[in-house]
Amino acid sequence: MPARRTSIHGEWSSKLAFILAATGSAVGLGNIWRFPYVAGESGGGAFVLVYLACVLTIGLPVMIAEILIGRRGRQSPINTMRTLAVEEGHSPAWQHVGLLGMAAGFIILSFYSVIAGWTLAYMVRTAAGVLQGVTAEGARSIFADLVGDPEKLLAWHTIFMVMTIIVVSRGVQSGLEQATKFLMPALFVLLVAMVGYAMNTGQFQHALRYLFMPDFGKITTDVVLNAMGQAFFSLSLGMGAIMIYGSYLSHNASIVRTAVVIVSMDTLVALLAGLAIFPLVFQYQLEPTAGAGLIFQTLPIAFGQMPGGIWVGTAFFVLLLFAAWTSAISLLEPAVTWLVENHGMNRVKATAYTGIAAWGLGILSILSLNAWSDVKVFGKGFLDLFDYLSSNVMLPIGGFLICTFAAWLMSRESTRSELGLPDGFGYRLWRFLVQFVSPVAIVLVFLNKIGLFGGS
Ligand code: PHE
């Protein structure tokens, strides 16, 4: 049995710090911006049901696998995968899983920062009172003005990327941990309050039916692929973010228990976001299929109408910004640790290089919303393309390889001792899930998508 490693990048100060940081990574724009709009585009209840099934059968087992691999390897995902593969007697080529993840993280960060920029813009607009008394039509045009203006988008995108670079360059304890402690609980409380507000709109029942009464006829291949992609995206899985966070976790923490907490919190926040938004969508006769602008076109109406809306609205966008921030830092972290380990770069320089590169790529997403709106690759503009490619393709492939590795290439002794579990029901269930259920489900969804079973 190999000696227990320590990470050269530091360790979380406590188990709670890890839970907060990993929840901070998971809870972000994915829950509040992406979940409602993808659910709306994918038929509501049908999507939500498949999403929850994906979270349980793929998300949770893969999260456990990722944390366990990370903590055992204690390095950047690339080096962790190589070290563990060699240690278990397999090819060092497994390091490419880390490389794929780094690329996915990089692509996600590039457009994530653009959307976080929208959040910044809305924070300022709300605080300035621009939303006061706004109608549905007004909210739509405020959004259209913002996304139609590349200079503004670039300015906000730049500010957000600089914020991300600053935190990541400060390192594990001083940078990453501090950001999460108070803000996550605050976001949660505010979201619950927003659901309370939405309950009084008169359309709450409609929203409940829309989200939780699935029309099984609407479950198509695309709905399933979108739900699986959303599960990976929302839980930060398949690209090494949770793996690198796991590498800073102390040996005495229970991986399974922490994974259950993280997954539950993430799912709860997504569902709350749906319950806060859809009553308003129906109340103001907006389209659930409005796409990426959905929350930016619905919530402002509520903030514009409710008493004290300036305060509630500003607080909401501030907290959403922080949620996005704590996710963005985890997108950058795998690449930064790799540059530090393999290229002897110091953390600050490594962070600046990767952050600036992702910033540059983000410009394509910005232009796809306005000046280059006609430019289509595979029928999609850059923002949609990057989003689709990373969430629906790269993360599931990464997740497939990660669970296959943990289940089939690592010995039972290795995984069991890292999880600290006896050879009982819990361990066997997890192993069964990562051996068969999760990888097979991922492959079936892909095969179906490429039309092997007559799917579209
Ligand atoms: N999970 C984050 C969110 O929901 C996004 C993310 C994806 C972060 C992948 C890290 C890795 O906003």
Short mmCIF file of C-alpha atoms and ligand atoms in Angstrom, two decimals:
data_model
loop_
_atom_site.label_atom_id
_atom_site.label_comp_id
_atom_site.label_asym_id
_atom_site.label_seq_id
_atom_site.Cartn_x
_atom_site.Cartn_y
_atom_site.Cartn_z
CA MET A 1 0.00 0.00 0.00
CA PRO A 2 1.51 3.33 -1.05
CA ALA A 3 2.39 5.94 1.52
CA ARG A 4 -0.19 8.61 2.11
CA ARG A 5 0.65 11.59 0.03
CA THR A 6 0.37 15.22 0.95
CA SER A 7 -0.50 17.94 -1.51
CA ILE A 8 2.12 20.56 -2.33
CA HIS A 9 -0.69 23.05 -2.84
CA GLY A 10 -2.03 22.91 0.71
CA GLU A 11 -5.00 21.38 2.47
CA TRP A 12 -8.44 22.53 3.61
CA SER A 13 -8.39 23.71 7.19
CA SER A 14 -11.30 21.41 8.08
CA LYS A 15 -13.83 19.00 6.69
CA LEU A 16 -16.43 21.73 6.74
CA ALA A 17 -14.16 23.91 4.65
CA PHE A 18 -14.10 21.21 2.00
CA ILE A 19 -17.86 20.81 2.03
CA LEU A 20 -18.28 24.55 1.66
CA ALA A 21 -15.74 24.83 -1.11
CA ALA A 22 -17.08 21.87 -3.05
CA THR A 23 -20.64 23.10 -2.60
CA GLY A 24 -19.37 26.50 -3.69
CA SER A 25 -18.02 24.88 -6.83
CA ALA A 26 -21.21 22.97 -7.50
CA VAL A 27 -23.73 25.69 -6.72
CA GLY A 28 -23.45 28.46 -9.23
CA LEU A 29 -24.88 29.75 -12.46
CA GLY A 30 -25.54 26.12 -13.32
CA ASN A 31 -28.30 25.94 -10.73
CA ILE A 32 -29.85 29.35 -11.02
CA TRP A 33 -29.21 30.40 -14.60
CA ARG A 34 -28.80 27.12 -16.48
CA PHE A 35 -31.16 24.70 -14.73
CA PRO A 36 -34.36 26.72 -15.21
CA TYR A 37 -33.66 27.62 -18.80
CA VAL A 38 -32.61 24.13 -19.88
CA ALA A 39 -35.63 22.73 -18.03
CA GLY A 40 -37.83 25.22 -19.86
CA GLU A 41 -36.35 24.33 -23.23
CA SER A 42 -36.60 20.61 -22.51
CA GLY A 43 -40.23 20.41 -21.52
CA GLY A 44 -40.30 21.00 -17.75
CA GLY A 45 -41.34 17.97 -15.72
CA ALA A 46 -39.98 15.40 -18.15
CA PHE A 47 -36.58 17.03 -17.90
CA VAL A 48 -36.68 17.43 -14.11
CA LEU A 49 -37.50 13.77 -13.62
CA VAL A 50 -34.67 12.55 -15.85
CA TYR A 51 -32.37 15.10 -14.25
CA LEU A 52 -33.06 13.75 -10.78
CA ALA A 53 -32.52 10.20 -12.02
CA CYS A 54 -29.15 11.25 -13.53
CA VAL A 55 -28.10 12.93 -10.29
CA LEU A 56 -28.75 9.75 -8.32
CA THR A 57 -27.45 7.11 -10.68
CA ILE A 58 -24.57 9.01 -12.28
CA GLY A 59 -23.89 12.21 -10.35
CA LEU A 60 -23.50 10.87 -6.83
CA PRO A 61 -21.43 7.76 -7.69
CA VAL A 62 -19.14 9.75 -9.99
CA MET A 63 -18.70 12.43 -7.35
CA ILE A 64 -17.58 9.82 -4.85
CA ALA A 65 -15.17 8.41 -7.44
CA GLU A 66 -13.75 11.84 -8.20
CA ILE A 67 -13.15 12.79 -4.59
CA LEU A 68 -11.58 9.43 -3.86
CA ILE A 69 -9.23 9.59 -6.83
CA GLY A 70 -8.30 13.17 -5.97
CA ARG A 71 -7.54 12.46 -2.36
CA ARG A 72 -5.49 9.40 -3.20
CA GLY A 73 -3.43 11.15 -5.87
CA ARG A 74 -3.10 14.54 -4.20
CA GLN A 75 -1.91 16.32 -7.34
CA SER A 76 -3.36 18.08 -10.36
CA PRO A 77 -5.86 15.83 -12.15
CA ILE A 78 -3.36 15.04 -14.91
CA ASN A 79 -0.64 13.92 -12.50
CA THR A 80 -3.08 12.23 -10.16
CA MET A 81 -4.48 10.09 -12.96
CA ARG A 82 -1.01 9.16 -14.16
CA THR A 83 0.30 8.35 -10.69
CA LEU A 84 -2.68 6.21 -9.73
CA ALA A 85 -2.78 4.42 -13.10
CA VAL A 86 0.89 3.45 -12.82
CA GLU A 87 0.50 2.50 -9.18
CA GLU A 88 -2.35 0.16 -10.06
CA GLY A 89 -0.31 -1.35 -12.89
CA HIS A 90 -1.93 0.41 -15.85
CA SER A 91 -0.89 2.74 -18.64
CA PRO A 92 0.19 6.31 -17.80
CA ALA A 93 -1.98 7.33 -20.76
CA TRP A 94 -4.83 7.70 -18.25
CA GLN A 95 -3.38 11.12 -17.58
CA HIS A 96 -5.26 12.27 -20.65
CA VAL A 97 -8.44 12.16 -18.64
CA GLY A 98 -6.94 15.05 -16.69
CA LEU A 99 -6.05 16.80 -19.91
CA LEU A 100 -9.56 16.46 -21.31
CA GLY A 101 -10.92 17.82 -18.05
CA MET A 102 -8.58 20.77 -18.12
CA ALA A 103 -9.73 21.59 -21.64
CA ALA A 104 -13.39 21.31 -20.60
CA GLY A 105 -12.82 23.56 -17.59
CA PHE A 106 -11.12 26.08 -19.75
CA ILE A 107 -13.94 26.18 -22.30
CA ILE A 108 -16.59 26.37 -19.58
CA LEU A 109 -14.80 29.19 -17.80
CA SER A 110 -14.63 31.17 -21.03
CA PHE A 111 -18.41 31.47 -21.37
CA TYR A 112 -19.17 31.15 -17.66
CA SER A 113 -17.37 34.43 -17.12
CA VAL A 114 -19.51 36.08 -19.79
CA ILE A 115 -22.72 35.03 -18.05
CA ALA A 116 -21.28 36.02 -14.67
CA GLY A 117 -20.68 39.37 -16.35
CA TRP A 118 -24.44 39.63 -17.01
CA THR A 119 -24.94 39.07 -13.29
CA LEU A 120 -22.57 41.94 -12.51
CA ALA A 121 -24.36 44.19 -14.96
CA TYR A 122 -27.73 43.34 -13.40
CA MET A 123 -26.39 43.91 -9.92
CA VAL A 124 -25.48 47.46 -10.86
CA ARG A 125 -28.69 48.11 -12.81
CA THR A 126 -30.84 46.83 -9.95
CA ALA A 127 -29.00 48.87 -7.34
CA ALA A 128 -29.34 51.96 -9.53
CA GLY A 129 -33.12 51.53 -9.60
CA VAL A 130 -33.33 50.80 -13.33
CA LEU A 131 -35.73 47.93 -12.69
CA GLN A 132 -38.23 49.91 -10.62
CA GLY A 133 -41.72 49.23 -11.89
CA VAL A 134 -40.42 47.43 -14.94
CA THR A 135 -42.90 45.53 -17.12
CA ALA A 136 -42.30 42.22 -18.86
CA GLU A 137 -41.65 44.09 -22.08
CA GLY A 138 -39.24 46.47 -20.34
CA ALA A 139 -37.33 43.60 -18.77
CA ARG A 140 -36.95 41.99 -22.16
CA SER A 141 -35.58 45.12 -23.72
CA ILE A 142 -33.12 45.77 -20.86
CA PHE A 143 -31.77 42.30 -21.50
CA ALA A 144 -31.66 42.76 -25.25
CA ASP A 145 -29.77 46.06 -24.85
CA LEU A 146 -27.17 44.41 -22.66
CA VAL A 147 -26.45 41.37 -24.82
CA GLY A 148 -26.51 43.49 -27.96
CA ASP A 149 -23.62 45.60 -26.73
CA PRO A 150 -20.26 43.82 -27.12
CA GLU A 151 -18.26 46.54 -25.36
CA LYS A 152 -20.36 46.37 -22.23
CA LEU A 153 -20.27 42.60 -22.20
CA LEU A 154 -16.52 42.66 -22.62
CA ALA A 155 -16.08 45.09 -19.75
CA TRP A 156 -18.14 42.92 -17.35
CA HIS A 157 -16.49 39.72 -18.57
CA THR A 158 -13.09 41.28 -17.93
CA ILE A 159 -13.99 42.38 -14.41
CA PHE A 160 -15.26 38.92 -13.54
CA MET A 161 -12.20 37.17 -14.93
CA VAL A 162 -9.91 39.47 -12.96
CA MET A 163 -11.89 38.64 -9.80
CA THR A 164 -11.41 34.94 -10.50
CA ILE A 165 -7.70 35.29 -11.18
CA ILE A 166 -7.20 37.20 -7.94
CA VAL A 167 -8.81 34.54 -5.74
CA VAL A 168 -7.16 31.58 -7.45
CA SER A 169 -3.74 33.19 -7.34
CA ARG A 170 -4.01 33.47 -3.55
CA GLY A 171 -4.21 29.71 -3.11
CA VAL A 172 -6.26 27.18 -1.22
CA GLN A 173 -6.78 28.51 2.26
CA SER A 174 -6.55 32.24 1.95
CA GLY A 175 -8.22 32.41 -1.42
CA LEU A 176 -10.72 29.67 -2.00
CA GLU A 177 -11.97 29.05 1.49
CA GLN A 178 -12.72 32.55 2.59
CA ALA A 179 -15.00 33.24 -0.31
CA THR A 180 -17.54 30.55 0.57
CA LYS A 181 -18.15 30.66 4.29
CA PHE A 182 -20.95 33.16 4.62
CA LEU A 183 -22.15 33.64 1.12
CA MET A 184 -23.51 30.21 0.38
CA PRO A 185 -25.90 30.16 3.35
CA ALA A 186 -26.97 33.71 2.54
CA LEU A 187 -27.81 32.78 -1.04
CA PHE A 188 -29.84 29.88 0.20
CA VAL A 189 -31.89 32.02 2.56
CA LEU A 190 -32.59 34.61 -0.11
CA LEU A 191 -33.64 31.95 -2.57
CA VAL A 192 -36.13 30.56 -0.08
CA ALA A 193 -37.51 34.06 0.36
CA MET A 194 -37.88 34.39 -3.41
CA VAL A 195 -39.81 31.14 -3.54
CA GLY A 196 -42.04 32.61 -0.80
CA TYR A 197 -42.66 35.63 -3.00
CA ALA A 198 -43.38 33.46 -6.00
CA MET A 199 -45.92 31.49 -3.98
CA ASN A 200 -48.09 34.57 -3.85
CA THR A 201 -48.20 35.19 -7.56
CA GLY A 202 -51.17 32.94 -8.17
CA GLN A 203 -49.26 30.79 -10.59
CA PHE A 204 -47.38 28.70 -8.07
CA GLN A 205 -49.54 25.63 -8.63
CA HIS A 206 -49.06 25.95 -12.33
CA ALA A 207 -45.28 26.03 -11.81
CA LEU A 208 -45.42 23.00 -9.51
CA ARG A 209 -47.35 21.05 -12.11
CA TYR A 210 -45.00 22.22 -14.83
CA LEU A 211 -41.88 21.12 -12.94
CA PHE A 212 -43.07 18.00 -11.17
CA MET A 213 -45.79 16.38 -13.25
CA PRO A 214 -43.80 14.86 -16.07
CA ASP A 215 -45.39 14.26 -19.42
CA PHE A 216 -43.62 11.03 -20.25
CA GLY A 217 -44.24 11.53 -23.93
CA LYS A 218 -41.84 14.46 -23.80
CA ILE A 219 -38.85 12.36 -22.76
CA THR A 220 -36.84 12.36 -25.97
CA THR A 221 -33.19 11.57 -26.57
CA ASP A 222 -32.34 15.24 -26.48
CA VAL A 223 -34.12 15.75 -23.19
CA VAL A 224 -32.15 12.88 -21.69
CA LEU A 225 -28.84 14.17 -23.06
CA ASN A 226 -29.60 17.67 -21.79
CA ALA A 227 -30.50 16.33 -18.36
CA MET A 228 -27.32 14.27 -18.14
CA GLY A 229 -25.21 17.21 -19.32
CA GLN A 230 -26.90 19.46 -16.78
CA ALA A 231 -26.19 16.96 -13.99
CA PHE A 232 -22.48 16.96 -14.83
CA PHE A 233 -22.35 20.71 -15.23
CA SER A 234 -24.26 21.50 -12.09
CA LEU A 235 -22.32 19.08 -9.91
CA SER A 236 -18.96 20.22 -11.37
CA LEU A 237 -18.20 16.65 -12.41
CA GLY A 238 -16.18 15.10 -15.19
CA MET A 239 -13.46 17.72 -15.46
CA GLY A 240 -11.33 17.43 -12.34
CA ALA A 241 -12.72 20.33 -10.31
CA ILE A 242 -14.07 18.05 -7.60
CA MET A 243 -10.98 15.86 -8.00
CA ILE A 244 -8.61 18.73 -7.28
CA TYR A 245 -10.74 19.85 -4.34
CA GLY A 246 -10.68 16.27 -3.07
CA SER A 247 -6.90 16.38 -3.24
CA TYR A 248 -6.93 19.02 -0.50
CA LEU A 249 -9.20 16.95 1.75
CA SER A 250 -7.81 15.50 4.94
CA HIS A 251 -7.66 11.75 5.40
CA ASN A 252 -10.10 11.49 8.22
CA ALA A 253 -13.09 12.92 6.37
CA SER A 254 -15.81 10.57 5.11
CA ILE A 255 -16.01 10.88 1.34
CA VAL A 256 -19.42 9.31 0.95
CA ARG A 257 -21.06 11.50 3.54
CA THR A 258 -19.58 14.70 2.16
CA ALA A 259 -20.59 13.74 -1.38
CA VAL A 260 -24.17 13.17 -0.26
CA VAL A 261 -24.26 16.59 1.37
CA ILE A 262 -22.85 18.34 -1.69
CA VAL A 263 -25.18 16.61 -4.13
CA SER A 264 -28.25 17.29 -1.97
CA MET A 265 -27.46 20.96 -1.55
CA ASP A 266 -26.84 21.41 -5.25
CA THR A 267 -30.08 19.71 -6.20
CA LEU A 268 -32.06 21.63 -3.64
CA VAL A 269 -30.76 24.97 -4.89
CA ALA A 270 -31.63 24.10 -8.49
CA LEU A 271 -35.17 23.10 -7.54
CA LEU A 272 -35.61 26.25 -5.45
CA ALA A 273 -34.44 28.33 -8.39
CA GLY A 274 -37.04 26.63 -10.57
CA LEU A 275 -39.76 27.30 -8.00
CA ALA A 276 -38.75 30.94 -7.72
CA ILE A 277 -38.70 31.53 -11.46
CA PHE A 278 -41.48 29.54 -13.13
CA PRO A 279 -44.41 31.08 -11.23
CA LEU A 280 -43.21 34.44 -12.57
CA VAL A 281 -42.75 33.05 -16.06
CA PHE A 282 -46.42 32.00 -16.10
CA GLN A 283 -47.70 35.05 -14.29
CA TYR A 284 -46.19 37.41 -16.85
CA GLN A 285 -46.88 35.19 -19.83
CA LEU A 286 -43.24 34.72 -20.68
CA GLU A 287 -42.03 31.74 -22.64
CA PRO A 288 -40.44 28.93 -20.59
CA THR A 289 -38.40 28.29 -23.72
CA ALA A 290 -36.89 31.80 -23.73
CA GLY A 291 -33.41 30.30 -23.48
CA ALA A 292 -30.28 31.63 -21.84
CA GLY A 293 -31.92 34.95 -20.94
CA LEU A 294 -34.72 33.36 -18.91
CA ILE A 295 -33.79 34.41 -15.38
CA PHE A 296 -32.57 37.80 -16.53
CA GLN A 297 -35.95 38.45 -18.11
CA THR A 298 -38.14 37.11 -15.31
CA LEU A 299 -36.62 37.96 -11.94
CA PRO A 300 -36.20 41.67 -12.74
CA ILE A 301 -39.99 41.94 -13.16
CA ALA A 302 -40.43 40.59 -9.64
CA PHE A 303 -37.78 42.94 -8.27
CA GLY A 304 -39.40 45.80 -10.12
CA GLN A 305 -42.83 45.12 -8.62
CA MET A 306 -42.17 44.01 -5.05
CA PRO A 307 -41.77 46.50 -2.21
CA GLY A 308 -38.09 46.91 -1.38
CA GLY A 309 -37.26 45.31 -4.71
CA ILE A 310 -34.12 47.41 -5.09
CA TRP A 311 -32.67 45.82 -1.99
CA VAL A 312 -33.86 42.30 -2.55
CA GLY A 313 -32.83 42.40 -6.20
CA THR A 314 -29.41 43.82 -5.53
CA ALA A 315 -28.79 41.29 -2.77
CA PHE A 316 -29.88 38.50 -5.11
CA PHE A 317 -27.48 39.46 -7.87
CA VAL A 318 -24.64 40.01 -5.39
CA LEU A 319 -25.14 36.51 -4.01
CA LEU A 320 -25.48 35.00 -7.47
CA LEU A 321 -22.25 36.71 -8.36
CA PHE A 322 -20.55 35.09 -5.41
CA ALA A 323 -21.99 31.71 -6.30
CA ALA A 324 -20.58 32.12 -9.80
CA TRP A 325 -17.27 33.26 -8.40
CA THR A 326 -16.82 30.22 -6.16
CA SER A 327 -17.58 28.01 -9.18
CA ALA A 328 -15.27 29.85 -11.54
CA ILE A 329 -12.30 29.42 -9.24
CA SER A 330 -12.76 25.67 -9.35
CA LEU A 331 -12.78 25.73 -13.15
CA LEU A 332 -9.34 27.31 -13.18
CA GLU A 333 -7.76 25.34 -10.35
CA PRO A 334 -6.92 22.06 -12.21
CA ALA A 335 -4.95 23.86 -14.92
CA VAL A 336 -3.16 26.07 -12.43
CA THR A 337 -1.99 23.17 -10.27
CA TRP A 338 -0.73 21.37 -13.35
CA LEU A 339 1.32 24.36 -14.51
CA VAL A 340 2.78 24.69 -11.02
CA GLU A 341 3.66 20.99 -10.82
CA ASN A 342 4.97 20.37 -14.31
CA HIS A 343 6.27 23.69 -15.46
CA GLY A 344 7.65 25.04 -12.23
CA MET A 345 5.56 28.15 -12.61
CA ASN A 346 4.54 30.07 -9.52
CA ARG A 347 0.85 30.12 -8.72
CA VAL A 348 0.27 33.74 -9.55
CA LYS A 349 1.80 33.47 -13.01
CA ALA A 350 0.05 30.18 -13.77
CA THR A 351 -3.28 31.68 -12.78
CA ALA A 352 -2.76 34.79 -14.83
CA TYR A 353 -1.83 32.83 -17.98
CA THR A 354 -4.75 30.44 -17.85
CA GLY A 355 -7.22 33.14 -16.83
CA ILE A 356 -6.17 35.42 -19.64
CA ALA A 357 -6.39 32.60 -22.18
CA ALA A 358 -9.94 31.74 -21.05
CA TRP A 359 -10.80 35.44 -21.15
CA GLY A 360 -9.66 35.59 -24.79
CA LEU A 361 -11.78 32.59 -25.74
CA GLY A 362 -14.74 34.21 -23.99
CA ILE A 363 -14.68 37.02 -26.54
CA LEU A 364 -16.01 34.57 -29.14
CA SER A 365 -19.01 33.91 -26.92
CA ILE A 366 -19.61 37.63 -26.51
CA LEU A 367 -19.52 38.28 -30.23
CA SER A 368 -21.86 35.38 -30.91
CA LEU A 369 -24.57 37.33 -29.08
CA ASN A 370 -24.35 40.35 -31.30
CA ALA A 371 -21.85 41.21 -34.05
CA TRP A 372 -21.32 37.59 -35.09
CA SER A 373 -24.82 36.32 -34.47
CA ASP A 374 -24.88 34.84 -37.98
CA VAL A 375 -21.73 32.82 -37.50
CA LYS A 376 -22.78 29.23 -36.85
CA VAL A 377 -20.63 26.19 -36.26
CA PHE A 378 -22.61 22.92 -36.32
CA GLY A 379 -25.68 25.13 -36.43
CA LYS A 380 -24.86 26.93 -33.18
CA GLY A 381 -23.31 30.25 -32.22
CA PHE A 382 -20.10 30.08 -30.16
CA LEU A 383 -21.72 30.50 -26.75
CA ASP A 384 -24.23 27.70 -27.38
CA LEU A 385 -21.60 25.56 -29.04
CA PHE A 386 -19.11 25.85 -26.17
CA ASP A 387 -21.86 25.21 -23.66
CA TYR A 388 -23.22 22.18 -25.51
CA LEU A 389 -19.81 20.70 -26.30
CA SER A 390 -18.48 21.00 -22.78
CA SER A 391 -21.59 20.01 -20.81
CA ASN A 392 -23.17 17.44 -23.06
CA VAL A 393 -20.05 15.88 -24.56
CA MET A 394 -16.78 16.53 -22.73
CA LEU A 395 -18.00 16.26 -19.13
CA PRO A 396 -19.93 13.00 -19.67
CA ILE A 397 -16.91 11.48 -21.45
CA GLY A 398 -14.69 12.61 -18.59
CA GLY A 399 -17.19 11.22 -16.08
CA PHE A 400 -17.34 7.91 -17.95
CA LEU A 401 -13.56 7.57 -17.84
CA ILE A 402 -13.34 8.58 -14.19
CA CYS A 403 -15.89 6.05 -12.98
CA THR A 404 -14.51 3.33 -15.23
CA PHE A 405 -11.08 3.99 -13.79
CA ALA A 406 -12.23 3.88 -10.19
CA ALA A 407 -14.39 0.81 -10.75
CA TRP A 408 -12.37 -1.35 -13.09
CA LEU A 409 -8.76 -0.25 -12.88
CA MET A 410 -8.29 0.51 -9.22
CA SER A 411 -8.20 -2.49 -6.93
CA ARG A 412 -10.99 -3.08 -4.45
CA GLU A 413 -8.48 -2.61 -1.64
CA SER A 414 -7.46 0.80 -2.92
CA THR A 415 -10.95 2.18 -3.32
CA ARG A 416 -12.23 0.61 -0.14
CA SER A 417 -9.40 1.89 2.02
CA GLU A 418 -9.67 5.38 0.52
CA LEU A 419 -13.41 5.46 1.16
CA GLY A 420 -12.82 4.01 4.63
CA LEU A 421 -15.73 1.61 4.21
CA PRO A 422 -16.09 -2.01 5.30
CA ASP A 423 -16.85 -4.49 2.55
CA GLY A 424 -20.55 -4.13 3.23
CA PHE A 425 -23.68 -3.04 1.44
CA GLY A 426 -22.74 0.63 1.04
CA TYR A 427 -19.42 -0.09 -0.61
CA ARG A 428 -20.86 -2.77 -2.86
CA LEU A 429 -23.70 -0.54 -3.95
CA TRP A 430 -21.32 2.24 -4.90
CA ARG A 431 -19.07 -0.16 -6.74
CA PHE A 432 -21.99 -1.65 -8.61
CA LEU A 433 -23.12 1.82 -9.64
CA VAL A 434 -19.72 2.92 -10.95
CA GLN A 435 -18.98 -0.44 -12.52
CA PHE A 436 -22.22 -0.85 -14.40
CA VAL A 437 -24.94 1.69 -13.93
CA SER A 438 -23.20 5.04 -14.49
CA PRO A 439 -20.91 4.08 -17.38
CA VAL A 440 -23.59 2.10 -19.17
CA ALA A 441 -26.10 4.92 -18.75
CA ILE A 442 -23.64 7.43 -20.20
CA VAL A 443 -22.84 5.20 -23.16
CA LEU A 444 -26.51 4.49 -23.85
CA VAL A 445 -27.35 8.16 -23.90
CA PHE A 446 -24.57 8.81 -26.40
CA LEU A 447 -25.44 5.86 -28.61
CA ASN A 448 -29.02 6.94 -28.62
CA LYS A 449 -28.04 10.46 -29.53
CA ILE A 450 -25.98 9.41 -32.52
CA GLY A 451 -29.03 7.51 -33.65
CA LEU A 452 -28.02 3.93 -32.97
CA PHE A 453 -31.37 3.16 -31.44
CA GLY A 454 -33.31 5.29 -33.82
CA GLY A 455 -33.01 8.33 -31.55
CA SER A 456 -32.49 11.75 -33.04
N1 PHE B 1 -21.14 23.56 -11.16
C1 PHE B 1 -20.95 24.90 -11.56
C2 PHE B 1 -22.32 25.58 -11.62
O1 PHE B 1 -23.32 24.96 -11.45
C3 PHE B 1 -20.23 25.04 -12.86
C4 PHE B 1 -19.01 24.18 -12.94
C5 PHE B 1 -18.94 23.18 -13.89
C6 PHE B 1 -17.95 24.36 -12.06
C7 PHE B 1 -17.85 22.34 -13.96
C8 PHE B 1 -16.84 23.53 -12.12
C9 PHE B 1 -16.81 22.52 -13.06
O2 PHE B 1 -22.42 26.74 -11.84
#
